[in-house]
Amino acid sequence: MTEASTYRIQGATGEWEVVIGLEVHAQVTSNAKLFSGAATAFGAEPNTQVSLVDAAMPGMLPVPNMECIRQAVRTGMAIDAQINRWSRFDRKNYFYADLPQGYQISQLFHPLVGEGAIEISPDDKNPDATKTIGVERIHVEQDAGKLMHDQHPTRSYVDLNRSGVALMEIVSRPDMRSPAEAGAYLRKLRAILRYVGSCDGNMEEGSMRADVNVSVRKPGGELGTRTETKNVNSVRFVMAAIEYEAKRQVEVIEDGGRIVQETRLFNVESGTTRSMRSKEDAHDYRYFPDPDLLPLELEEAFLAECRASLPELPDAKRKRYESLGISAYQADVLTAEVEAARWFDALLDAGAKPVAAANWTTSELFGALNRTGRDIADSPVSPAQAAELLALVADGTLSGSLAKQVFEVMLETGDAPSKIVEVRGLKQTSDTGAIEAVIAEVIAKSPNQLAQYRGGKETLFGFFVGQTMKAMGGKANPAVVNELLKKALG
C-alpha cells in the first residue's frame, strides 16, 4: 500500500513541498583497498596502511580488487538493480591535499550497477504503508585521504590510510518527500548492506555517510534549485539537515531571494547548515577513461556465484515471519537489524513457537538489552537457552511471572533455565490439593470481600486470584487457581 507524503513546510505564502535525493557513500567490506593490497582496518596509526599505489608513487599501476567488485554486484542484486556486464573506470581530475594522484578513480559514464529500487516503510507503526524509492546507479570509486587539522597549531597533517579504500556510491532518485522518508530509506539501505555483508554500516566510523540533496517547490510544481549537504553521518542528522535546509530555502525564497546551487555542511551541535562552496559554475573535472585500467567485463559464472551467495533479505524475511503468524509490526522490528534477525532465526531453529518467541524477544529480551546497554550480539542468553525457557512456560513448568524471575537470573549468571528452576525451586505447581488448601485459607481471611463477591461484585474475583498467587509465591498454575477459585467461591 503506497501513501503520498503529507509533509509540508508552512511558509508565509502557503505550503511548500520538499524534494530529497541521497547519495550514500558506503565503504566496501574487504581486507584490501580497491586498487592495492594495503589494509583497510579502522583506527590504525596514521599512514601505516599506505602502499606505493595509494601514495601515487611514479610507475605504480592500479590492479582492481575483485572482492570489491563482487560486493558491489551483490549489493546491486539485492535491490533488483541492473548489473552492467561491461563497465569502465574514469579519472575525475581535481587537486586536493589528501588526494596524492591529483585525480580520483571513479565511474561516471559506465557504472557497474544501473537502476534499482528500495521499498521503504516511512511510518514505524504502520509497516504496511510502503513507498518505492528509485536508485539511479551504484558505482565503485576510491576514497581520498584525510586532513587532520587538530595535530598542530599552524599546520594540517595528511593521513593517507583511507586513500584508495573502496567505496560504493549509491545514488537515489529525488523520490523522497519528507525527513521521515529519507530516514526510512537510509535505515533500509543500511539494513540491506549489512544483510548482504557488503558494508558494515557503521556511520560513526565513517564507513557509511550521506550527501543530502534538498530543494523546495510549491506542491506538484517545477523542481527548485537544490543544495547538497555533504558527509552527514547518522540517520538522525540526515533528517535534521533536511528539516533545517527546507525551512531555510522557503524563507530565502519568500524574502525575495533565490537559492544558490551550492555545497553545504551540517553542524550537529546547532542543527543548522552553512555554505561550504558554490556550485554555480560546475567544476570541470575533465573526466576521461582511466588509461591504466581495462574495462570490467563480468562473466555469467561470476554473476551466478554472486546471486547464489545472497542471504535471505529483510523484505523476504519479514514476509516469512508474517506467514508464521507474527504481527507486521513485530516482523519489522525483528528484521530491522541483521544480528537480531539471525538471533531470532536461531531461536526458531531451536524449536520455539513463532508467535510466543516473537512476543518474548521483542518485549522481554529487547527490553533487558536496552536496560543493560547491550547489543544482541552480547546477549548473555543464547537462542537455545531462550527456547528452553519458552518450552518451560509452554509445558506449564513455569508461569509468566516465574519465567520473568528465571530470565533475570539467566541475564545475571548465563545459566540454563532448567538449572535455575531446579536450584532455586521455582517450578510452578499444579497440585490441586495444595492450591485448594491455600484458597480455603485466603477465603477464611477475607469474609468482607467474600460477602461482596457473592453479593454481585464479580470484579473481586481478581482479588482472590492475586491473594492466592501471593500466598503461593507466584508458583501456582494460574489456570488451575482460576478453576479452583470458581468452585470455591460458588
Short mmCIF file of C-alpha atoms in Angstrom, two decimals:
data_model
loop_
_atom_site.label_atom_id
_atom_site.label_comp_id
_atom_site.label_asym_id
_atom_site.label_seq_id
_atom_site.Cartn_x
_atom_site.Cartn_y
_atom_site.Cartn_z
CA MET A 1 0.00 0.00 0.00
CA THR A 2 1.52 3.30 -1.11
CA GLU A 3 0.60 6.61 0.51
CA ALA A 4 1.61 10.08 -0.69
CA SER A 5 3.61 12.11 1.81
CA THR A 6 1.67 14.88 3.53
CA TYR A 7 4.82 16.55 4.89
CA ARG A 8 4.78 20.28 4.08
CA ILE A 9 6.73 23.37 5.12
CA GLN A 10 4.32 26.11 6.18
CA GLY A 11 5.56 29.39 4.69
CA ALA A 12 4.12 32.91 4.67
CA THR A 13 2.83 32.33 1.12
CA GLY A 14 1.36 28.89 1.79
CA GLU A 15 2.58 25.31 1.74
CA TRP A 16 5.84 24.08 0.23
CA GLU A 17 6.85 20.57 -0.76
CA VAL A 18 10.34 19.16 -0.14
CA VAL A 19 12.17 17.11 -2.77
CA ILE A 20 15.02 14.93 -1.46
CA GLY A 21 17.66 12.73 -3.01
CA LEU A 22 20.53 10.97 -1.23
CA GLU A 23 23.98 9.99 -2.44
CA VAL A 24 25.27 7.42 0.02
CA HIS A 25 28.97 6.52 0.19
CA ALA A 26 29.37 3.04 1.66
CA GLN A 27 32.78 1.58 2.39
CA VAL A 28 33.05 -1.85 0.82
CA THR A 29 33.80 -4.72 3.20
CA SER A 30 37.19 -6.02 2.08
CA ASN A 31 40.60 -6.69 3.64
CA ALA A 32 42.42 -4.70 0.95
CA LYS A 33 41.85 -1.44 -0.92
CA LEU A 34 40.24 -1.07 -4.34
CA PHE A 35 43.47 -0.97 -6.37
CA SER A 36 46.18 -2.05 -3.93
CA GLY A 37 46.94 -4.68 -1.30
CA ALA A 38 47.10 -2.19 1.60
CA ALA A 39 44.97 -2.98 4.66
CA THR A 40 41.66 -1.23 5.42
CA ALA A 41 41.30 -1.71 9.22
CA PHE A 42 39.70 1.23 11.05
CA GLY A 43 41.67 3.15 13.68
CA ALA A 44 45.23 2.29 12.61
CA GLU A 45 48.08 4.76 13.25
CA PRO A 46 48.17 7.46 10.55
CA ASN A 47 49.95 6.49 7.31
CA THR A 48 50.58 2.87 8.34
CA GLN A 49 48.19 1.39 5.73
CA VAL A 50 49.55 3.06 2.60
CA SER A 51 51.02 1.22 -0.38
CA LEU A 52 53.11 2.83 -3.12
CA VAL A 53 49.96 2.81 -5.29
CA ASP A 54 47.96 4.72 -2.63
CA ALA A 55 50.76 7.25 -2.27
CA ALA A 56 50.82 7.74 -6.09
CA MET A 57 54.50 6.92 -6.48
CA PRO A 58 55.68 7.15 -10.12
CA GLY A 59 55.31 3.98 -12.19
CA MET A 60 52.75 2.35 -9.86
CA LEU A 61 49.80 0.71 -11.63
CA PRO A 62 46.38 0.01 -10.09
CA VAL A 63 45.00 -3.56 -10.12
CA PRO A 64 41.26 -3.99 -9.37
CA ASN A 65 40.39 -5.94 -6.22
CA MET A 66 37.69 -8.30 -7.49
CA GLU A 67 36.29 -8.81 -3.99
CA CYS A 68 35.25 -5.13 -4.02
CA ILE A 69 33.61 -5.58 -7.43
CA ARG A 70 31.87 -8.73 -6.18
CA GLN A 71 30.44 -6.93 -3.14
CA ALA A 72 29.11 -4.06 -5.27
CA VAL A 73 27.47 -6.51 -7.71
CA ARG A 74 25.85 -8.42 -4.80
CA THR A 75 24.52 -5.10 -3.43
CA GLY A 76 23.03 -4.27 -6.82
CA MET A 77 21.37 -7.68 -7.00
CA ALA A 78 19.90 -7.17 -3.50
CA ILE A 79 17.95 -4.13 -4.75
CA ASP A 80 16.96 -5.82 -8.04
CA ALA A 81 19.15 -3.40 -9.98
CA GLN A 82 20.51 -3.80 -13.48
CA ILE A 83 24.03 -5.26 -13.38
CA ASN A 84 26.13 -3.96 -16.26
CA ARG A 85 28.24 -6.77 -17.68
CA TRP A 86 30.54 -4.10 -19.17
CA SER A 87 31.65 -1.10 -17.11
CA ARG A 88 34.61 1.26 -17.07
CA PHE A 89 36.70 3.32 -14.67
CA ASP A 90 37.16 7.06 -15.28
CA ARG A 91 39.55 9.61 -13.86
CA LYS A 92 37.97 12.56 -12.05
CA ASN A 93 40.67 15.25 -12.00
CA TYR A 94 40.94 17.77 -9.19
CA PHE A 95 43.60 18.96 -6.78
CA TYR A 96 43.25 18.46 -3.06
CA ALA A 97 45.92 17.96 -0.41
CA ASP A 98 44.70 14.49 0.61
CA LEU A 99 44.45 13.21 -3.00
CA PRO A 100 48.01 12.15 -3.88
CA GLN A 101 47.27 11.19 -7.50
CA GLY A 102 45.66 14.52 -8.35
CA TYR A 103 42.65 12.53 -9.56
CA GLN A 104 40.12 10.07 -8.19
CA ILE A 105 39.41 6.78 -9.98
CA SER A 106 35.62 6.58 -10.23
CA GLN A 107 32.88 5.58 -12.68
CA LEU A 108 30.85 8.30 -14.39
CA PHE A 109 29.78 7.22 -17.85
CA HIS A 110 29.54 3.43 -17.44
CA PRO A 111 28.77 2.42 -13.82
CA LEU A 112 28.91 -1.16 -12.56
CA VAL A 113 25.26 -1.13 -11.39
CA GLY A 114 22.32 0.59 -13.08
CA GLU A 115 18.75 1.29 -11.97
CA GLY A 116 17.18 -0.46 -8.98
CA ALA A 117 14.66 0.27 -6.23
CA ILE A 118 14.25 0.10 -2.46
CA GLU A 119 10.87 -0.28 -0.75
CA ILE A 120 10.54 1.69 2.48
CA SER A 121 8.03 1.95 5.34
CA PRO A 122 8.17 5.61 6.47
CA ASP A 123 5.80 5.01 9.43
CA ASP A 124 7.24 2.62 12.04
CA LYS A 125 3.78 2.00 13.47
CA ASN A 126 2.33 1.07 10.08
CA PRO A 127 4.89 -1.08 8.20
CA ASP A 128 2.30 -1.99 5.55
CA ALA A 129 2.25 1.62 4.28
CA THR A 130 5.14 1.48 1.82
CA LYS A 131 6.78 3.60 -0.84
CA THR A 132 9.29 2.67 -3.53
CA ILE A 133 12.40 4.84 -3.87
CA GLY A 134 14.30 4.58 -7.13
CA VAL A 135 18.05 4.03 -7.17
CA GLU A 136 19.70 5.58 -10.19
CA ARG A 137 23.05 3.78 -10.02
CA ILE A 138 25.77 2.27 -7.86
CA HIS A 139 29.31 2.96 -8.92
CA VAL A 140 32.61 1.94 -7.38
CA GLU A 141 35.30 4.51 -6.61
CA GLN A 142 38.33 5.06 -4.39
CA ASP A 143 38.21 7.21 -1.27
CA ALA A 144 40.56 10.13 -0.65
CA GLY A 145 42.78 10.51 2.41
CA LYS A 146 42.01 12.64 5.43
CA LEU A 147 43.25 16.05 6.56
CA MET A 148 43.94 16.39 10.29
CA HIS A 149 43.68 19.98 11.49
CA ASP A 150 43.97 19.37 15.25
CA GLN A 151 47.51 17.95 15.47
CA HIS A 152 49.48 21.20 15.16
CA PRO A 153 48.71 24.90 15.87
CA THR A 154 49.67 26.14 12.38
CA ARG A 155 49.80 23.09 10.12
CA SER A 156 47.40 20.48 8.75
CA TYR A 157 48.63 16.91 8.55
CA VAL A 158 47.62 14.34 5.93
CA ASP A 159 46.67 10.75 6.80
CA LEU A 160 46.54 8.52 3.72
CA ASN A 161 45.19 5.39 5.44
CA ARG A 162 41.80 5.88 3.74
CA SER A 163 43.34 6.78 0.38
CA GLY A 164 42.30 4.13 -2.12
CA VAL A 165 39.70 2.45 0.13
CA ALA A 166 36.82 1.08 -1.98
CA LEU A 167 33.51 2.94 -1.82
CA MET A 168 30.14 2.24 -3.36
CA GLU A 169 28.33 5.46 -4.25
CA ILE A 170 24.62 4.63 -4.15
CA VAL A 171 22.64 7.42 -5.84
CA SER A 172 18.89 7.62 -5.24
CA ARG A 173 16.36 9.34 -7.43
CA PRO A 174 14.78 12.51 -5.95
CA ASP A 175 11.77 10.44 -4.83
CA MET A 176 11.68 11.30 -1.12
CA ARG A 177 9.29 13.96 0.15
CA SER A 178 9.91 14.18 3.91
CA PRO A 179 12.64 13.73 6.54
CA ALA A 180 10.82 10.56 7.68
CA GLU A 181 11.03 9.05 4.18
CA ALA A 182 14.74 9.90 3.93
CA GLY A 183 15.35 8.36 7.36
CA ALA A 184 13.44 5.20 6.40
CA TYR A 185 15.38 4.94 3.12
CA LEU A 186 18.74 5.28 4.86
CA ARG A 187 17.79 2.73 7.55
CA LYS A 188 16.54 0.27 4.94
CA LEU A 189 19.62 0.72 2.73
CA ARG A 190 21.89 0.22 5.75
CA ALA A 191 19.97 -2.94 6.70
CA ILE A 192 20.33 -4.34 3.17
CA LEU A 193 24.08 -3.60 3.09
CA ARG A 194 24.55 -5.30 6.46
CA TYR A 195 22.46 -8.36 5.48
CA VAL A 196 24.46 -8.69 2.24
CA GLY A 197 27.73 -8.09 4.14
CA SER A 198 28.99 -5.56 1.60
CA CYS A 199 29.34 -2.73 4.18
CA ASP A 200 29.30 -2.76 7.98
CA GLY A 201 27.06 0.34 8.01
CA ASN A 202 29.00 1.91 10.88
CA MET A 203 28.13 5.58 10.37
CA GLU A 204 30.10 6.75 13.44
CA GLU A 205 33.32 5.37 11.95
CA GLY A 206 32.53 6.96 8.58
CA SER A 207 32.05 3.70 6.69
CA MET A 208 28.64 4.98 5.57
CA ARG A 209 27.81 8.64 5.02
CA ALA A 210 25.27 10.57 3.02
CA ASP A 211 25.28 13.65 0.80
CA VAL A 212 21.81 15.15 1.16
CA ASN A 213 20.24 16.94 -1.83
CA VAL A 214 17.29 19.18 -0.92
CA SER A 215 15.07 21.53 -2.90
CA VAL A 216 11.63 23.02 -2.29
CA ARG A 217 8.70 23.81 -4.58
CA LYS A 218 5.02 24.54 -4.47
CA PRO A 219 3.25 21.14 -4.21
CA GLY A 220 3.44 19.43 -7.60
CA GLY A 221 5.26 22.38 -9.21
CA GLU A 222 8.54 22.64 -11.11
CA LEU A 223 11.65 21.37 -9.33
CA GLY A 224 13.52 24.07 -7.42
CA THR A 225 17.28 24.68 -7.21
CA ARG A 226 18.89 22.11 -4.93
CA THR A 227 21.66 22.32 -2.38
CA GLU A 228 23.91 19.43 -1.36
CA THR A 229 24.80 18.95 2.32
CA LYS A 230 27.95 16.80 2.42
CA ASN A 231 29.05 13.87 4.58
CA VAL A 232 26.18 13.57 7.08
CA ASN A 233 26.93 10.55 9.26
CA SER A 234 23.73 9.49 11.04
CA VAL A 235 20.06 8.91 10.18
CA ARG A 236 19.00 11.45 12.81
CA PHE A 237 21.35 14.11 11.42
CA VAL A 238 20.18 13.47 7.85
CA MET A 239 16.58 14.09 8.95
CA ALA A 240 17.57 17.20 10.92
CA ALA A 241 19.61 18.59 7.99
CA ILE A 242 16.62 18.15 5.63
CA GLU A 243 14.23 19.85 8.03
CA TYR A 244 16.52 22.83 8.58
CA GLU A 245 17.57 23.20 4.95
CA ALA A 246 13.99 23.02 3.62
CA LYS A 247 12.82 25.74 6.05
CA ARG A 248 15.85 27.89 5.21
CA GLN A 249 15.17 27.65 1.48
CA VAL A 250 11.49 28.58 1.92
CA GLU A 251 12.47 31.65 3.98
CA VAL A 252 15.05 32.73 1.37
CA ILE A 253 12.54 32.44 -1.50
CA GLU A 254 9.70 34.12 0.38
CA ASP A 255 12.02 37.00 1.33
CA GLY A 256 12.63 37.64 -2.38
CA GLY A 257 16.00 35.88 -2.60
CA ARG A 258 17.00 32.90 -4.70
CA ILE A 259 18.53 29.56 -3.84
CA VAL A 260 22.13 29.17 -4.96
CA GLN A 261 23.24 25.72 -6.08
CA GLU A 262 25.98 25.03 -3.58
CA THR A 263 27.63 22.54 -1.29
CA ARG A 264 26.80 22.94 2.40
CA LEU A 265 27.89 21.40 5.71
CA PHE A 266 25.68 20.33 8.63
CA ASN A 267 26.59 21.50 12.15
CA VAL A 268 25.49 18.74 14.53
CA GLU A 269 25.58 20.98 17.61
CA SER A 270 23.40 23.79 16.27
CA GLY A 271 21.34 21.64 13.88
CA THR A 272 22.00 24.13 11.05
CA THR A 273 23.68 24.04 7.63
CA ARG A 274 26.23 26.53 6.32
CA SER A 275 27.67 27.22 2.90
CA MET A 276 30.92 25.40 2.06
CA ARG A 277 31.41 26.21 -1.61
CA SER A 278 29.31 27.43 -4.53
CA LYS A 279 28.38 25.15 -7.39
CA GLU A 280 27.11 28.00 -9.59
CA ASP A 281 29.77 27.12 -12.13
CA ALA A 282 30.06 23.38 -12.45
CA HIS A 283 33.59 22.11 -11.75
CA ASP A 284 35.34 20.86 -14.86
CA TYR A 285 36.67 17.55 -13.61
CA ARG A 286 37.92 16.65 -17.11
CA TYR A 287 36.65 13.08 -16.84
CA PHE A 288 38.26 10.59 -19.17
CA PRO A 289 38.66 6.78 -19.21
CA ASP A 290 41.49 5.67 -16.91
CA PRO A 291 44.28 4.56 -19.29
CA ASP A 292 45.79 2.22 -16.67
CA LEU A 293 42.65 0.10 -16.26
CA LEU A 294 40.90 -2.17 -18.73
CA PRO A 295 37.07 -2.14 -18.74
CA LEU A 296 35.40 -4.60 -16.37
CA GLU A 297 33.76 -7.46 -18.26
CA LEU A 298 31.77 -9.75 -15.98
CA GLU A 299 31.20 -13.39 -16.90
CA GLU A 300 27.91 -15.17 -16.31
CA ALA A 301 29.55 -17.65 -13.91
CA PHE A 302 30.74 -14.75 -11.74
CA LEU A 303 27.24 -13.21 -11.70
CA ALA A 304 25.67 -16.59 -10.87
CA GLU A 305 28.04 -17.01 -7.92
CA CYS A 306 27.19 -13.51 -6.67
CA ARG A 307 23.46 -14.24 -6.92
CA ALA A 308 23.77 -17.61 -5.18
CA SER A 309 25.72 -16.05 -2.28
CA LEU A 310 22.94 -13.64 -1.31
CA PRO A 311 21.24 -14.33 2.04
CA GLU A 312 17.51 -14.01 2.77
CA LEU A 313 16.98 -10.23 2.64
CA PRO A 314 14.93 -8.06 5.04
CA ASP A 315 11.69 -7.91 2.99
CA ALA A 316 11.65 -11.66 2.30
CA LYS A 317 12.44 -12.43 5.95
CA ARG A 318 9.68 -10.09 7.15
CA LYS A 319 7.12 -11.77 4.88
CA ARG A 320 8.23 -15.21 6.09
CA TYR A 321 7.80 -14.13 9.71
CA GLU A 322 4.34 -12.76 8.97
CA SER A 323 3.39 -16.08 7.31
CA LEU A 324 4.22 -17.75 10.67
CA GLY A 325 1.56 -15.62 12.40
CA ILE A 326 3.93 -12.90 13.70
CA SER A 327 2.44 -9.38 13.51
CA ALA A 328 3.65 -6.99 10.79
CA TYR A 329 5.00 -4.61 13.44
CA GLN A 330 6.97 -7.32 15.27
CA ALA A 331 8.27 -8.74 11.98
CA ASP A 332 9.50 -5.25 11.08
CA VAL A 333 11.26 -4.87 14.46
CA LEU A 334 12.84 -8.33 14.25
CA THR A 335 14.23 -7.79 10.74
CA ALA A 336 15.50 -4.21 11.17
CA GLU A 337 18.97 -5.34 12.27
CA VAL A 338 20.68 -8.37 10.78
CA GLU A 339 22.09 -9.59 14.14
CA ALA A 340 18.61 -9.59 15.71
CA ALA A 341 17.14 -11.45 12.74
CA ARG A 342 19.89 -14.09 12.88
CA TRP A 343 19.38 -14.50 16.64
CA PHE A 344 15.64 -14.90 16.17
CA ASP A 345 16.13 -17.42 13.35
CA ALA A 346 18.35 -19.45 15.69
CA LEU A 347 15.59 -19.28 18.34
CA LEU A 348 13.07 -20.70 15.85
CA ASP A 349 15.57 -23.36 14.74
CA ALA A 350 15.89 -24.38 18.41
CA GLY A 351 12.18 -25.25 18.40
CA ALA A 352 10.50 -22.13 19.82
CA LYS A 353 6.92 -21.44 18.68
CA PRO A 354 7.00 -18.36 16.36
CA VAL A 355 4.33 -16.13 17.95
CA ALA A 356 5.40 -16.77 21.56
CA ALA A 357 9.04 -16.35 20.51
CA ALA A 358 8.33 -13.01 18.79
CA ASN A 359 6.36 -11.69 21.78
CA TRP A 360 9.12 -12.69 24.21
CA THR A 361 12.01 -11.44 22.04
CA THR A 362 10.55 -8.01 21.25
CA SER A 363 9.39 -7.36 24.83
CA GLU A 364 11.47 -9.28 27.38
CA LEU A 365 14.79 -9.74 25.56
CA PHE A 366 14.98 -6.38 23.76
CA GLY A 367 13.77 -4.62 26.93
CA ALA A 368 16.50 -6.26 29.03
CA LEU A 369 19.21 -5.50 26.44
CA ASN A 370 18.14 -1.83 26.28
CA ARG A 371 18.09 -1.64 30.07
CA THR A 372 21.61 -3.04 30.37
CA GLY A 373 23.05 -1.19 27.35
CA ARG A 374 23.92 -4.40 25.48
CA ASP A 375 23.68 -5.34 21.81
CA ILE A 376 22.06 -8.65 20.88
CA ALA A 377 25.50 -9.90 19.84
CA ASP A 378 26.49 -9.53 23.53
CA SER A 379 23.33 -11.16 24.90
CA PRO A 380 24.16 -13.38 27.90
CA VAL A 381 21.17 -15.54 26.91
CA SER A 382 21.65 -17.76 23.87
CA PRO A 383 18.84 -18.69 21.44
CA ALA A 384 18.97 -22.30 22.72
CA GLN A 385 18.54 -21.13 26.34
CA ALA A 386 15.67 -18.85 25.34
CA ALA A 387 13.96 -21.74 23.53
CA GLU A 388 14.32 -23.86 26.68
CA LEU A 389 12.77 -21.07 28.80
CA LEU A 390 9.81 -20.73 26.43
CA ALA A 391 9.33 -24.51 26.43
CA LEU A 392 9.13 -24.49 30.26
CA VAL A 393 6.35 -21.90 30.02
CA ALA A 394 4.55 -23.84 27.29
CA ASP A 395 4.52 -27.12 29.25
CA GLY A 396 3.31 -25.45 32.46
CA THR A 397 6.55 -25.81 34.43
CA LEU A 398 6.79 -22.01 34.71
CA SER A 399 4.12 -19.33 34.91
CA GLY A 400 4.66 -16.00 33.17
CA SER A 401 5.79 -14.33 36.39
CA LEU A 402 8.14 -17.18 37.29
CA ALA A 403 9.57 -17.09 33.76
CA LYS A 404 10.42 -13.41 34.29
CA GLN A 405 12.26 -14.32 37.52
CA VAL A 406 14.18 -17.10 35.79
CA PHE A 407 15.07 -14.80 32.88
CA GLU A 408 16.52 -12.20 35.28
CA VAL A 409 18.75 -14.89 36.81
CA MET A 410 19.76 -16.05 33.32
CA LEU A 411 20.83 -12.48 32.48
CA GLU A 412 22.98 -12.32 35.61
CA THR A 413 24.52 -15.80 35.52
CA GLY A 414 24.20 -17.11 31.96
CA ASP A 415 22.90 -20.39 33.45
CA ALA A 416 20.39 -22.63 31.69
CA PRO A 417 16.76 -22.13 32.81
CA SER A 418 16.30 -25.79 33.86
CA LYS A 419 19.28 -25.49 36.22
CA ILE A 420 17.91 -22.23 37.73
CA VAL A 421 14.45 -23.79 38.22
CA GLU A 422 15.98 -26.83 39.93
CA VAL A 423 18.45 -24.98 42.20
CA ARG A 424 16.06 -22.20 43.23
CA GLY A 425 12.90 -24.25 43.45
CA LEU A 426 10.96 -22.03 41.06
CA LYS A 427 8.83 -24.75 39.49
CA GLN A 428 5.15 -23.90 39.05
CA THR A 429 2.77 -26.17 40.96
CA SER A 430 -0.46 -27.60 39.60
CA ASP A 431 -1.01 -29.65 42.77
CA THR A 432 -4.77 -29.15 43.28
CA GLY A 433 -4.67 -30.24 46.91
CA ALA A 434 -2.01 -27.67 47.84
CA ILE A 435 -3.78 -24.92 45.89
CA GLU A 436 -7.20 -25.76 47.41
CA ALA A 437 -5.71 -25.51 50.91
CA VAL A 438 -4.33 -22.03 50.21
CA ILE A 439 -7.63 -20.91 48.61
CA ALA A 440 -9.55 -22.04 51.72
CA GLU A 441 -7.15 -20.02 53.88
CA VAL A 442 -7.47 -16.89 51.68
CA ILE A 443 -11.30 -17.09 51.72
CA ALA A 444 -11.33 -17.56 55.51
CA LYS A 445 -9.21 -14.39 55.94
CA SER A 446 -11.43 -12.29 53.62
CA PRO A 447 -15.06 -12.53 54.85
CA ASN A 448 -15.96 -8.98 53.73
CA GLN A 449 -14.66 -9.50 50.19
CA LEU A 450 -16.41 -12.89 50.06
CA ALA A 451 -19.75 -11.34 51.02
CA GLN A 452 -19.34 -8.56 48.44
CA TYR A 453 -18.37 -11.05 45.72
CA ARG A 454 -21.36 -13.27 46.44
CA GLY A 455 -23.50 -10.12 46.54
CA GLY A 456 -22.68 -9.49 42.87
CA LYS A 457 -19.33 -7.61 42.90
CA GLU A 458 -17.65 -10.01 40.47
CA THR A 459 -14.56 -7.80 39.98
CA LEU A 460 -13.37 -9.07 43.36
CA PHE A 461 -12.54 -12.40 41.71
CA GLY A 462 -9.22 -10.82 40.71
CA PHE A 463 -8.56 -10.01 44.37
CA PHE A 464 -8.86 -13.67 45.34
CA VAL A 465 -6.62 -14.75 42.44
CA GLY A 466 -3.98 -12.21 43.48
CA GLN A 467 -4.08 -13.23 47.15
CA THR A 468 -3.77 -16.92 46.27
CA MET A 469 -0.83 -16.33 43.92
CA LYS A 470 0.85 -14.13 46.52
CA ALA A 471 0.40 -16.75 49.23
CA MET A 472 2.00 -19.35 46.94
CA GLY A 473 4.94 -17.14 45.98
CA GLY A 474 3.78 -16.91 42.37
CA LYS A 475 4.37 -20.65 41.91
CA ALA A 476 0.75 -21.74 41.45
CA ASN A 477 -0.51 -22.50 37.96
CA PRO A 478 -2.82 -19.53 37.21
CA ALA A 479 -5.23 -21.65 35.13
CA VAL A 480 -5.64 -24.16 37.99
CA VAL A 481 -6.06 -21.31 40.51
CA ASN A 482 -8.83 -19.76 38.42
CA GLU A 483 -10.66 -23.06 38.03
CA LEU A 484 -10.48 -23.99 41.74
CA LEU A 485 -11.45 -20.48 42.89
CA LYS A 486 -14.60 -20.52 40.76
CA LYS A 487 -15.65 -23.74 42.50
CA ALA A 488 -14.75 -22.50 45.99
CA LEU A 489 -16.46 -19.10 45.66
CA GLY A 490 -19.62 -20.62 44.24
#
